[in-house]
Coordinates of C-alpha atoms in Angstrom, one line a residue:
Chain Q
X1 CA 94.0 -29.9 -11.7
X2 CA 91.9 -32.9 -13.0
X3 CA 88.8 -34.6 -13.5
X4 CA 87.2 -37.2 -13.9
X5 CA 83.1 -38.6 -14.5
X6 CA 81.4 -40.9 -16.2
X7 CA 80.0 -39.7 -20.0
X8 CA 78.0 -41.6 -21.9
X9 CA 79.1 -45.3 -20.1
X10 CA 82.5 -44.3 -20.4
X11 CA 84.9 -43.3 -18.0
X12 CA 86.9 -40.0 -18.9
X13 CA 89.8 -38.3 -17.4
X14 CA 91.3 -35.0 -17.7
X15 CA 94.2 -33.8 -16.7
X16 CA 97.2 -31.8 -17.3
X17 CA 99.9 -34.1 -18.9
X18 CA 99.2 -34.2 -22.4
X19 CA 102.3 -35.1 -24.3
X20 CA 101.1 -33.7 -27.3
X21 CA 100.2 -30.4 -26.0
X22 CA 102.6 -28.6 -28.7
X23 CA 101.3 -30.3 -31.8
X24 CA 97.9 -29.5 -30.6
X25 CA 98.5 -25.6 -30.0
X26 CA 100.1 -25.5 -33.5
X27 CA 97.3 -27.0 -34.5
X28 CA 95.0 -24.7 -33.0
X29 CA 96.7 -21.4 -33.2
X30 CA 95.7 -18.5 -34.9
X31 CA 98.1 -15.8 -36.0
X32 CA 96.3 -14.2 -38.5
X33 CA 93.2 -12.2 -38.8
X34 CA 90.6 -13.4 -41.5
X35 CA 88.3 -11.1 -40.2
X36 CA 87.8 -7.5 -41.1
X37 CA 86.7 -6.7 -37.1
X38 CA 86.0 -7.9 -34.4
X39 CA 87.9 -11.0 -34.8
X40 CA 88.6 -11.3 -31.1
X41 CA 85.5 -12.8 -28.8
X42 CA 84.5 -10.3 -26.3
X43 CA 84.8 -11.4 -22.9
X44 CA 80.8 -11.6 -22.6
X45 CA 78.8 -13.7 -24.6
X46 CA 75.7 -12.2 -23.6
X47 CA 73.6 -10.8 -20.6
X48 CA 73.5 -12.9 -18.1
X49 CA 76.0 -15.7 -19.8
X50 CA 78.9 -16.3 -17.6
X51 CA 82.1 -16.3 -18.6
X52 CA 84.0 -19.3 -16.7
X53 CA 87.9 -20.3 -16.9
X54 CA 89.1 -24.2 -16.8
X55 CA 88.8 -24.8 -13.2
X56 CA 84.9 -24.4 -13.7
X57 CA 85.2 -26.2 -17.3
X58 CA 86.5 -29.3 -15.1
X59 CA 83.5 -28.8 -12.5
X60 CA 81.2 -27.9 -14.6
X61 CA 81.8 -31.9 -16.7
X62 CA 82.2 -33.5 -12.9
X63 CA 78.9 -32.0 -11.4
X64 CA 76.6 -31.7 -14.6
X65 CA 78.0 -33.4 -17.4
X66 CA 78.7 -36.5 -14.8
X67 CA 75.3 -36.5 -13.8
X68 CA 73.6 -36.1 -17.2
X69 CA 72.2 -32.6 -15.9
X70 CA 74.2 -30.7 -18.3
X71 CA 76.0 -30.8 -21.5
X72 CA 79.2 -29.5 -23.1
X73 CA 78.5 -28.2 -26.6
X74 CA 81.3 -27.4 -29.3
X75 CA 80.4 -24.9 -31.3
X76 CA 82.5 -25.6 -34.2
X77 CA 81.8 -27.1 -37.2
X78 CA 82.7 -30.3 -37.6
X79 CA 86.1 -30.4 -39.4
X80 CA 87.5 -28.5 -36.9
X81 CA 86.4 -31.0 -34.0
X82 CA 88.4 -33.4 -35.6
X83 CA 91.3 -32.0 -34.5
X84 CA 90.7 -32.2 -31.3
X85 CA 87.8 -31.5 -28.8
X86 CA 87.4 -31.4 -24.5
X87 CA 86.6 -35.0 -23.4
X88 CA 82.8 -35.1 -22.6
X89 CA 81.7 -32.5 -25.2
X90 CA 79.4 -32.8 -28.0
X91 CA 78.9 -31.1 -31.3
X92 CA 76.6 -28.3 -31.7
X93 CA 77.2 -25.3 -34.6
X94 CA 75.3 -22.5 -34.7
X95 CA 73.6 -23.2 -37.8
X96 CA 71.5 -26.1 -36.4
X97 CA 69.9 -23.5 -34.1
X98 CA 69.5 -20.5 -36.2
X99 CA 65.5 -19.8 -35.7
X100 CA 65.9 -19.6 -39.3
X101 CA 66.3 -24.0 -39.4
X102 CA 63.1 -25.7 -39.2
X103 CA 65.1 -28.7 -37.1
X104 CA 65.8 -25.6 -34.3
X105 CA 62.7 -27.1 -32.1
X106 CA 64.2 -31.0 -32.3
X107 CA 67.3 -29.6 -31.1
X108 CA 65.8 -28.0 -28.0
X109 CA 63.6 -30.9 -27.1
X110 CA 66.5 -32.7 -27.6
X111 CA 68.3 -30.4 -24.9
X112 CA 65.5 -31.2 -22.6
X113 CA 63.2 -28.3 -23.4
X114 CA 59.4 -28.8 -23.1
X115 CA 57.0 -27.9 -26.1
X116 CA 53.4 -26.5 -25.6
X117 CA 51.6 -24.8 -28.3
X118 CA 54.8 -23.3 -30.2
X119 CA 56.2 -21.9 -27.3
X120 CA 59.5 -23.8 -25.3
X121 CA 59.5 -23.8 -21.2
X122 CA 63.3 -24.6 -20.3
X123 CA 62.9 -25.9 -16.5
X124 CA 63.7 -29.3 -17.4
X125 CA 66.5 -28.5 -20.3
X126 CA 70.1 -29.0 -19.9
X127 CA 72.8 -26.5 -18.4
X128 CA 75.1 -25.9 -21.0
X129 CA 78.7 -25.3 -21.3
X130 CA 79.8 -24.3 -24.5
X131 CA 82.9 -23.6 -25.8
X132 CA 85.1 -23.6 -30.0
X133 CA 88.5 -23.1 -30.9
X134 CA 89.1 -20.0 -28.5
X135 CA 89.3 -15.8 -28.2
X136 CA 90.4 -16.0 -32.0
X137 CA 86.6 -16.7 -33.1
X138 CA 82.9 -16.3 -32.3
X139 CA 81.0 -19.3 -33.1
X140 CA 80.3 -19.9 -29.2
X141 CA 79.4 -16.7 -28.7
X142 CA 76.5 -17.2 -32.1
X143 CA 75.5 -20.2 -30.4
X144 CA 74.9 -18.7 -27.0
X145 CA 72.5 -15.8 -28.8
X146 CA 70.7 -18.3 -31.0
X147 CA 69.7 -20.3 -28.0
X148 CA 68.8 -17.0 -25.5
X149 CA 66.6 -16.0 -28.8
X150 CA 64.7 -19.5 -28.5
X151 CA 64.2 -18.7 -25.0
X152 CA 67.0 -20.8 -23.5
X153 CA 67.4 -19.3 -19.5
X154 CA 71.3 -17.4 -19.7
X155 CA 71.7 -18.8 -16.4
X156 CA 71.9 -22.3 -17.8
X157 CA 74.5 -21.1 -19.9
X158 CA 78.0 -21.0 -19.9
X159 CA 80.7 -19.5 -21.8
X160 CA 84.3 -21.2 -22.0
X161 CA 85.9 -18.2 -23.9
X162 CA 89.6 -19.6 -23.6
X163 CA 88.1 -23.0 -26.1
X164 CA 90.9 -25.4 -27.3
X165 CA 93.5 -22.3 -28.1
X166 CA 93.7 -22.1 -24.3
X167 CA 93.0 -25.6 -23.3
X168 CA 95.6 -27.3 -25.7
X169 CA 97.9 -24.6 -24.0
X170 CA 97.4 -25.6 -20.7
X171 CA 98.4 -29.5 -21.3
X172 CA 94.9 -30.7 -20.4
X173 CA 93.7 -33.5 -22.3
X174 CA 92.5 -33.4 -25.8
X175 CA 90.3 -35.9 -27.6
X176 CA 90.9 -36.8 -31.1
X177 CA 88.3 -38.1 -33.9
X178 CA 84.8 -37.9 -34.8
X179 CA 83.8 -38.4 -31.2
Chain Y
X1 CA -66.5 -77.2 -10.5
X2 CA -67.4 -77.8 -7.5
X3 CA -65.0 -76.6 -5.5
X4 CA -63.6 -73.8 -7.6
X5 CA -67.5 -72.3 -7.8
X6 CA -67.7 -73.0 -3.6
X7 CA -64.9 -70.1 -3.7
X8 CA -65.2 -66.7 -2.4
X9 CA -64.7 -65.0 -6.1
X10 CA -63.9 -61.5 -3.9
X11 CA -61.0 -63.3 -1.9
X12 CA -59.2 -65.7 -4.4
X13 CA -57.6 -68.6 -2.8
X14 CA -54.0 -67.9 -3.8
X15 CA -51.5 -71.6 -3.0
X16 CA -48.0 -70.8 -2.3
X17 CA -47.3 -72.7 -5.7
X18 CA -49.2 -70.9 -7.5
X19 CA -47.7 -67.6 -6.4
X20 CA -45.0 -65.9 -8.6
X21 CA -42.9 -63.5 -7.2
X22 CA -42.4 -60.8 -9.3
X23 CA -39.1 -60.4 -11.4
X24 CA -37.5 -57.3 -10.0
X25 CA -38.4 -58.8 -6.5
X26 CA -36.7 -61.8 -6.8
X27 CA -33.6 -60.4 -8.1
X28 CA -33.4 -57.6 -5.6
X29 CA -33.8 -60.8 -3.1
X30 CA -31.8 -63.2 -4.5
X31 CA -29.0 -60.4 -4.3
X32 CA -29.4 -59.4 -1.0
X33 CA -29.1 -63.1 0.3
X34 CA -25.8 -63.5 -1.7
X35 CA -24.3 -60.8 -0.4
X36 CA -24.5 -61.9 3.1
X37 CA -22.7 -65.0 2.7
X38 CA -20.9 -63.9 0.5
X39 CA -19.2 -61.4 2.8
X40 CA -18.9 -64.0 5.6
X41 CA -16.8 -66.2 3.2
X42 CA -14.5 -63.1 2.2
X43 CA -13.7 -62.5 5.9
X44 CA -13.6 -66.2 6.7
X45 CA -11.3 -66.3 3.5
X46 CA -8.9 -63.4 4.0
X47 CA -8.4 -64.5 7.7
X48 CA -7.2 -67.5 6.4
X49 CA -5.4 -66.3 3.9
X50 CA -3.5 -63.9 6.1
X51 CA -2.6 -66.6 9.1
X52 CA -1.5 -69.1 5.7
X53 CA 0.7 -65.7 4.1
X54 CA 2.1 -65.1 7.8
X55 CA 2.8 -68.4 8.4
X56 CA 4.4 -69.0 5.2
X57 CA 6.3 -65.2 5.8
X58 CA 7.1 -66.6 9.3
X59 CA 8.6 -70.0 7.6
X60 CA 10.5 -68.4 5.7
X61 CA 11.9 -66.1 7.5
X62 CA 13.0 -69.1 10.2
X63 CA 14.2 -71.2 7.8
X64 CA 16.6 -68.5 6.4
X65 CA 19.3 -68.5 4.0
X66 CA 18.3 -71.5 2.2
X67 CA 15.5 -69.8 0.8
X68 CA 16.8 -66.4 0.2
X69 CA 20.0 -67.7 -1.5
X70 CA 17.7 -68.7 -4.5
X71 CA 17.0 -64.7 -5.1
X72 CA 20.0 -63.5 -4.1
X73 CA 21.6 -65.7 -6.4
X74 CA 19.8 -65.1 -9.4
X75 CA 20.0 -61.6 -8.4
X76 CA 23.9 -61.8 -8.6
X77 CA 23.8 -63.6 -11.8
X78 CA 21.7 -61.7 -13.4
X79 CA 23.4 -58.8 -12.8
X80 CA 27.1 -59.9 -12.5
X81 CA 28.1 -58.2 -15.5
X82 CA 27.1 -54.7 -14.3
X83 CA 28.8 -54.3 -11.3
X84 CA 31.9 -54.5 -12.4
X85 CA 31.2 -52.3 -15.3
X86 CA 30.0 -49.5 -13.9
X87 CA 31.2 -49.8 -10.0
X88 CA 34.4 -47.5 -12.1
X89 CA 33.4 -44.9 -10.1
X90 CA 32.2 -42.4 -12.4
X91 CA 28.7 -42.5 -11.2
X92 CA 27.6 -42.3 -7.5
X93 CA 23.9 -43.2 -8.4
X94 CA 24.9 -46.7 -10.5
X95 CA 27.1 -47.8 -7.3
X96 CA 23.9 -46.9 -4.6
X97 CA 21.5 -49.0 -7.1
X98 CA 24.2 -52.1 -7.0
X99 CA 24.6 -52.3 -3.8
X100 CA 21.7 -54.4 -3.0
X101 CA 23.8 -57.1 -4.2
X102 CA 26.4 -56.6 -2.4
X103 CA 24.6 -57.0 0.7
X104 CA 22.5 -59.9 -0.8
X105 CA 25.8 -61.9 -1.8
X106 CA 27.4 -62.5 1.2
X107 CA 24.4 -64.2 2.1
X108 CA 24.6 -67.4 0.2
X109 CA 26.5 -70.1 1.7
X110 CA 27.2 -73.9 1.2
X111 CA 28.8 -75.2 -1.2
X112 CA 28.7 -72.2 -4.0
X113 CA 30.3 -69.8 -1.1
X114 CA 33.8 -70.8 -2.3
X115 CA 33.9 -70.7 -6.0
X116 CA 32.0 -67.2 -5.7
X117 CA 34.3 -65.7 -3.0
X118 CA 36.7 -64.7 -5.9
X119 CA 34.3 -62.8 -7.8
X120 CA 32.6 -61.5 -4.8
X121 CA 35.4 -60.1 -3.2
X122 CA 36.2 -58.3 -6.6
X123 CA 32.7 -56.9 -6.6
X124 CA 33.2 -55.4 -3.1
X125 CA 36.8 -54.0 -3.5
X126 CA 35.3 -52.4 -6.5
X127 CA 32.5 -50.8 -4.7
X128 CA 34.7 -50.2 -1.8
X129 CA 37.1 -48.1 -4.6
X130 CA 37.2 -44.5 -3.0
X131 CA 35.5 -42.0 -5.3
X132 CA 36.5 -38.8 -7.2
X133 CA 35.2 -36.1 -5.6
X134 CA 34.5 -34.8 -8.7
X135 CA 32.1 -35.7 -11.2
X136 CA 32.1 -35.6 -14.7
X137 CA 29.8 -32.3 -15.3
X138 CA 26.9 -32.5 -18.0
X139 CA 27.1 -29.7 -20.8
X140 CA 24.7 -27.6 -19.4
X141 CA 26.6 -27.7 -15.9
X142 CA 29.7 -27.0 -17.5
X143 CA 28.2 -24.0 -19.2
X144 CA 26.5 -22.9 -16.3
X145 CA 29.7 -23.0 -14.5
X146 CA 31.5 -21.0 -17.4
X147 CA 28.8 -18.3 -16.8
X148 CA 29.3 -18.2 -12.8
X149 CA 32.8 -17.9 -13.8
X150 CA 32.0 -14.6 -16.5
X151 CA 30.0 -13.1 -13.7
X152 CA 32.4 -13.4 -10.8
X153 CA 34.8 -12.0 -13.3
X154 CA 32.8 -9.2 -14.3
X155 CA 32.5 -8.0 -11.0
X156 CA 34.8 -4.4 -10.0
X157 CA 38.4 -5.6 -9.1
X158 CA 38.0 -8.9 -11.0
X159 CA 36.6 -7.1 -14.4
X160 CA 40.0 -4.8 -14.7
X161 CA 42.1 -8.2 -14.2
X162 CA 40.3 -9.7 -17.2
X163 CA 40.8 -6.3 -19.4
X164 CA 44.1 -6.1 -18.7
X165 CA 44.6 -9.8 -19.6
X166 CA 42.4 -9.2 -22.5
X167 CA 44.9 -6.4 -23.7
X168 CA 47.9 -7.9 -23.1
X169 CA 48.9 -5.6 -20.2
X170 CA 50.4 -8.7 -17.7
X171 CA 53.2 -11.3 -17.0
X172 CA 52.8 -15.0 -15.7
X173 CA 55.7 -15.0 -13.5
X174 CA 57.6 -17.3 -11.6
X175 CA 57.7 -15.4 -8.3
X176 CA 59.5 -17.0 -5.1
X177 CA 57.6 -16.9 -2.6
X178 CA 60.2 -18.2 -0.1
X179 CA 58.9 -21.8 -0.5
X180 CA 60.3 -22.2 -4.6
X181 CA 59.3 -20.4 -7.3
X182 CA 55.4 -20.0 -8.0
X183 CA 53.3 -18.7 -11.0
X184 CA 51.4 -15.9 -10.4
X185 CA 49.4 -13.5 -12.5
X186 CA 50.5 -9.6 -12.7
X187 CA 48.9 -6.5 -14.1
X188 CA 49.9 -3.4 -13.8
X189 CA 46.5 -1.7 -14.7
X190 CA 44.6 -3.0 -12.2
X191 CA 46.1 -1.8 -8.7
X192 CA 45.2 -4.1 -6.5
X193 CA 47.4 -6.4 -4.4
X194 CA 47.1 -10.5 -4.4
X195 CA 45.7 -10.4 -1.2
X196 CA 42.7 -8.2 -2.3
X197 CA 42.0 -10.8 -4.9
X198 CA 42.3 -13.6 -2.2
X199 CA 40.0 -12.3 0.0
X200 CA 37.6 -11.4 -3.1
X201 CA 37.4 -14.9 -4.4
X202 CA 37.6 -16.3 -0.7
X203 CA 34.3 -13.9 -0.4
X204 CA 32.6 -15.0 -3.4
X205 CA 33.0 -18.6 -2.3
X206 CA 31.7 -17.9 1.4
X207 CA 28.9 -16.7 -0.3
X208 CA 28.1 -19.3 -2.3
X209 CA 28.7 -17.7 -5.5
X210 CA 31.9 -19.5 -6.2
X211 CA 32.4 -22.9 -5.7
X212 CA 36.1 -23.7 -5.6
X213 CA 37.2 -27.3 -6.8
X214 CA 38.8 -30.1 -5.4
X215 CA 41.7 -29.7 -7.8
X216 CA 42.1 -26.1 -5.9
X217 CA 43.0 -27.6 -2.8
X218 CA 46.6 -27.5 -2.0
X219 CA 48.9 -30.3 -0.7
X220 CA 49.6 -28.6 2.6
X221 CA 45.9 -28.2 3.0
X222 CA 45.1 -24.7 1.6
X223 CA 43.3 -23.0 -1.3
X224 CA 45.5 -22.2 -3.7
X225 CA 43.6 -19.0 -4.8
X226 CA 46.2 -17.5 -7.2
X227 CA 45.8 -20.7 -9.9
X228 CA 41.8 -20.5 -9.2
X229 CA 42.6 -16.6 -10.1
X230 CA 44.1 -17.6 -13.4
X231 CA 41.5 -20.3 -14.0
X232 CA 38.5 -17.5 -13.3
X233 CA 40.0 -15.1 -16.2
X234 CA 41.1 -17.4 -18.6
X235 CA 37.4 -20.0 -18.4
X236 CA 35.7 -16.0 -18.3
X237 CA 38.3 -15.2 -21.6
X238 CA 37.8 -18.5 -23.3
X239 CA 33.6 -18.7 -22.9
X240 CA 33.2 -15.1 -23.7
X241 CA 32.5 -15.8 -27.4
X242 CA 34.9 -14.0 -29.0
X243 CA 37.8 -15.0 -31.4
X244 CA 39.6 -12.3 -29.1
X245 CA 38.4 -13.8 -25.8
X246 CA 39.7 -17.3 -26.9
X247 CA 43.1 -16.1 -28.2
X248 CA 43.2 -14.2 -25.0
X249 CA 43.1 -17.2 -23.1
X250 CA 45.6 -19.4 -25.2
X251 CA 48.2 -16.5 -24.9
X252 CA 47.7 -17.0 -20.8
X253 CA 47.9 -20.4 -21.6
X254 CA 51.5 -20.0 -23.7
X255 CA 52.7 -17.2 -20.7
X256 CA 52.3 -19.6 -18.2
X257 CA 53.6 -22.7 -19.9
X258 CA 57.2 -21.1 -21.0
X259 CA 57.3 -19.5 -17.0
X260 CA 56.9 -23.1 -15.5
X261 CA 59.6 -23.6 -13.4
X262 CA 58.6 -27.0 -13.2
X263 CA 61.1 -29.7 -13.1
X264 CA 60.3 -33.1 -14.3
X265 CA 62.7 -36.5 -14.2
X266 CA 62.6 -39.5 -17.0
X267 CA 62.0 -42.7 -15.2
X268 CA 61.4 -45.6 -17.3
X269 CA 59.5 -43.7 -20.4
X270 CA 57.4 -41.8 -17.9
X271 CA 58.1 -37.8 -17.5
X272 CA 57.5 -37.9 -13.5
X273 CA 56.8 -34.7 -11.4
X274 CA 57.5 -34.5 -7.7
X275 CA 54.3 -32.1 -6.0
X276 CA 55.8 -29.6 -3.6
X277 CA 54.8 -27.5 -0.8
X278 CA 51.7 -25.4 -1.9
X279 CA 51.1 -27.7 -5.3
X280 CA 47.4 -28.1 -6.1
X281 CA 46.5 -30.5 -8.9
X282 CA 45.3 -27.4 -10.8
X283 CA 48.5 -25.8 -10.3
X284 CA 50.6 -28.7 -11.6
X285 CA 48.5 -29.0 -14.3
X286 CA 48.9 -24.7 -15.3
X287 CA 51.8 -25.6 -15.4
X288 CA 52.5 -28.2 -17.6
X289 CA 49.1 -27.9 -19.8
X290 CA 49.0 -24.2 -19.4
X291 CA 45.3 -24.3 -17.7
X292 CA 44.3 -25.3 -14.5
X293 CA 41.5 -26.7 -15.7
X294 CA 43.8 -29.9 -17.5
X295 CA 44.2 -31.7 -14.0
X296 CA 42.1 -35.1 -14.8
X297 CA 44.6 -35.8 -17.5
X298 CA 47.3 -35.9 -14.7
X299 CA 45.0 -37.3 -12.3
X300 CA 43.4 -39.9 -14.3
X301 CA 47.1 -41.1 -15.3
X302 CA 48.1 -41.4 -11.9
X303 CA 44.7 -43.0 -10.4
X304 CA 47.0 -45.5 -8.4
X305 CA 48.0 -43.0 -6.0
X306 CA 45.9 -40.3 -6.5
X307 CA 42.4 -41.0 -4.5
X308 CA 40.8 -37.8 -5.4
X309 CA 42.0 -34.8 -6.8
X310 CA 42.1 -32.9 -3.8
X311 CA 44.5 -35.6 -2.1
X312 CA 47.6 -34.7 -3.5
X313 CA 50.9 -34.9 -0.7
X314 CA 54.2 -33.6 -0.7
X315 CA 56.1 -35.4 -2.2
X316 CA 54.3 -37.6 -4.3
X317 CA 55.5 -38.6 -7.9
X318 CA 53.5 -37.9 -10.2
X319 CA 53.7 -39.3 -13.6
X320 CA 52.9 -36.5 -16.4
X321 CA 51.2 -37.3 -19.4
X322 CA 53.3 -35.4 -22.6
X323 CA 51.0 -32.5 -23.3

């Protein structure tokens, strides 16, 4: 199971053969619970989100990633990106897109959303997969609802629940850096 | 003494010398003398003057070109500025009014044919520049038009559409209609099916009551009645007067908008819109301005390939000015 597209001019493979596939689920794992409930992503993100596994991850960054008609956003913050992140993805917390944050609208222009006297039409914006460090947390899941609040269409949405805990578990390859 | 005593002093001898006509006489016989020969000279005159005109007409006319280039010439000169000034197309009676020297141009010949071919040829091209079918419309027309619009809309079905509108009771939705996704207007207060507001408006326009636009027409060749629908309430919402009536409108305007399904691509700096089965200029516009009634600024930015606004084809990439 592989892929392999072109993101931003660069060529960028994935596959299952990463040597340092235990040093990253170390990394990423999460035995404890921090959280008082809840600590476990539910399977749904939200209503008409779905919820898709690697094989769709991988076709999702070959047929819309590849072709610029689509984006994979990383929910987390940034200092745990560093540690490693899905080729092809970008960097998108929560926070940026709370309605609360005044730069919300930039962002969605910047997703491809059009602007007409305060209200946002989506026809043109982005599909979006968007994934964080896995089951263990929620930030995906608070980045899905900010967006369907601004009016972002679920069905350009999707949901990687299993995020890097799964990936780094399944040998595909990781991405290091501020990338 | 003689002589003058020998006379008859009953008869005086009266010598034609010594006889004085009197004043008013003379005058009214003087006059009558002039007049005679006067009015053979006139006729002699104008005869003449007529054969010398005709012959002169007749001259000209055989010697040709030569002597008309003169006027046509200073008649292009003069005017060379304004043709290509106002030959824009915006105003069918400036173009009739030009063309005079159009058709006088071409004329001239020898040597100055060459050099003016160039600026010739530009004149006619411009004049030969296909019109809009639409006009710019003068304040009162446009407000005339806005209260055709109020009246049509005032009318049974029509009136409940509005008042539903007006309270808020309706969607702009993207409904597929098995050729893509289209936005249509839905109430739920006024029962009456799309058709039954077709056929109104269709009606209204057989009549004469409603004219529908150019922008209106469809690139497969029909009226696209639901987008002249939407146009009918919101110009009836917006003209009404009333701060309610205008927010009205800009909330249909905002509805419509964020339902677009419209998809647009990015080619060189330009946001470029591909028109599709059923598409009206109107439509496009709805959907990108939120009114129907926004379609020059689409069609004047894409004057290139747009002839009139009622010549839009499948297909067709239009560019999209940002709104």
């Amino acid at each position: 199971m592989k892929a392999s597209f072109i993101f931003d001019g660069e060529r960028v493979e994935i596959r299952r053969d990463n040597r340092d596939a235990l040093r990253f689920v170390t990394y990423f794992v999460s035995a404890s619970e921090p959280c008082l409930n809840a600590c476990i992503a539910p399977m749904k993100a939200a209503d008409g989100v779905e919820t898709v596994d690697e094989a769709q991850v991988l076709a999702f960054l070959e047929t819309k990633v590849g072709t610029n008609i689509g984006l994979a956003l990383d929910a987390r913050a940034s200092h745990d990106r560093v540690g490693g992140f899905i080729p092809g993805s970008v960097m998108l917390p929560p926070r940026v897109v709370d309605p609360r944050n005044l730069g919300r609208d930039d962002v969605l222009r910047a997703l491809g959303a059009r602007e007409f006297d305060g209200v946002f039409n989506y026809a043109d914006a982005k599909h979006l997969l968007i994934y964080d460090q896995g089951p263990a947390t929620d930030d995906a899941g608070l980045l899905v609802r900010h967006l369907i609040a601004a009016g972002y269409p679920p069905e350009k949405i999707k949901y990687y629940r299993g995020g890097m805990q799964v990936w780094s578990v399944l040998g595909f390859t990781i991405e290091e850096g501020l990338g | 003494m003689s002589t003058k005593n020998l006379q008859d002093p009953v008869q005086p001898h009266v010598t034609f010398d010594s006889y004085v006509l009197p004043e008013t006489v003379q005058y009214h016989t003087a006059q009558t003398t002039g007049l005679t020969v006067n009015g053979t000279i006139l006729a002699v005159a104008s005869i003449g003057t007529l054969t010398f005109v005709l012959g002169i007409l007749v001259a000209l006319q055989l010697a040709g070109p030569q002597q008309v280039e003169t006027v046509a010439k200073v008649s292009s000169e003069t005017q060379q500025a304004k043709p290509v000034s106002v030959t824009e197309g915006t105003d069918d009676q400036t173009v009739t009014r030009l063309r005079p020297a159009d058709l006088l141009t071409p004329v001239s010949g020898g040597q100055s044919a060459s050099e003016d071919i160039e600026t010739l040829q530009a004149a006619v091209l411009k004049g030969l520049q296909p019109k809009r079918t639409i006009g710019k419309l003068t304040e009162q027309e446009l407000a005339e038009k806005a209260r055709e619009a109020q009246a049509i809309v005032n009318r049974n079905k029509l009136r409940m559409l509005r008042e539903g509108v007006m309270a808020g009771v309706y969607t702009v939705k993207a409904r597929d209609d098995g050729n893509g996704k289209r936005l249509v207007l839905e109430t739920i207060n006024a029962e009456m099916t799309r058709q039954s507001m077709g056929n109104l408006l269709l009606e209204a326009a057989r009549k004469g009551e409603l004219e529908i636009p150019a922008s209106l027409n469809t690139a497969d060749g029909n009226v696209d009645l639901d987008t002249l629908l939407f146009n009918l309430i919101q110009t009836s919402l917006a003209e009404d007067g009333t701060p309610e009536g205008a927010e009205a409108a800009r909330e249909m305007s905002r509805r419509a908008f964020a339902a677009s399904d419209a998809k647009t691509q990015q080619v060189k700096g330009d946001r470029i819109y591909t028109v599709e089965p059923g598409d009206s200029l109107a439509y496009i516009s709805l959907q990108f301005y939120g009114r129907p009634n926004a379609y020059l600024r689409i069609f004047e930015a894409n004057r290139e390939i747009l002839r009139s606004p009622d010549l839009i084809k499948i297909g067709q990439r239009l560019i999209i000015p940002k709104a």
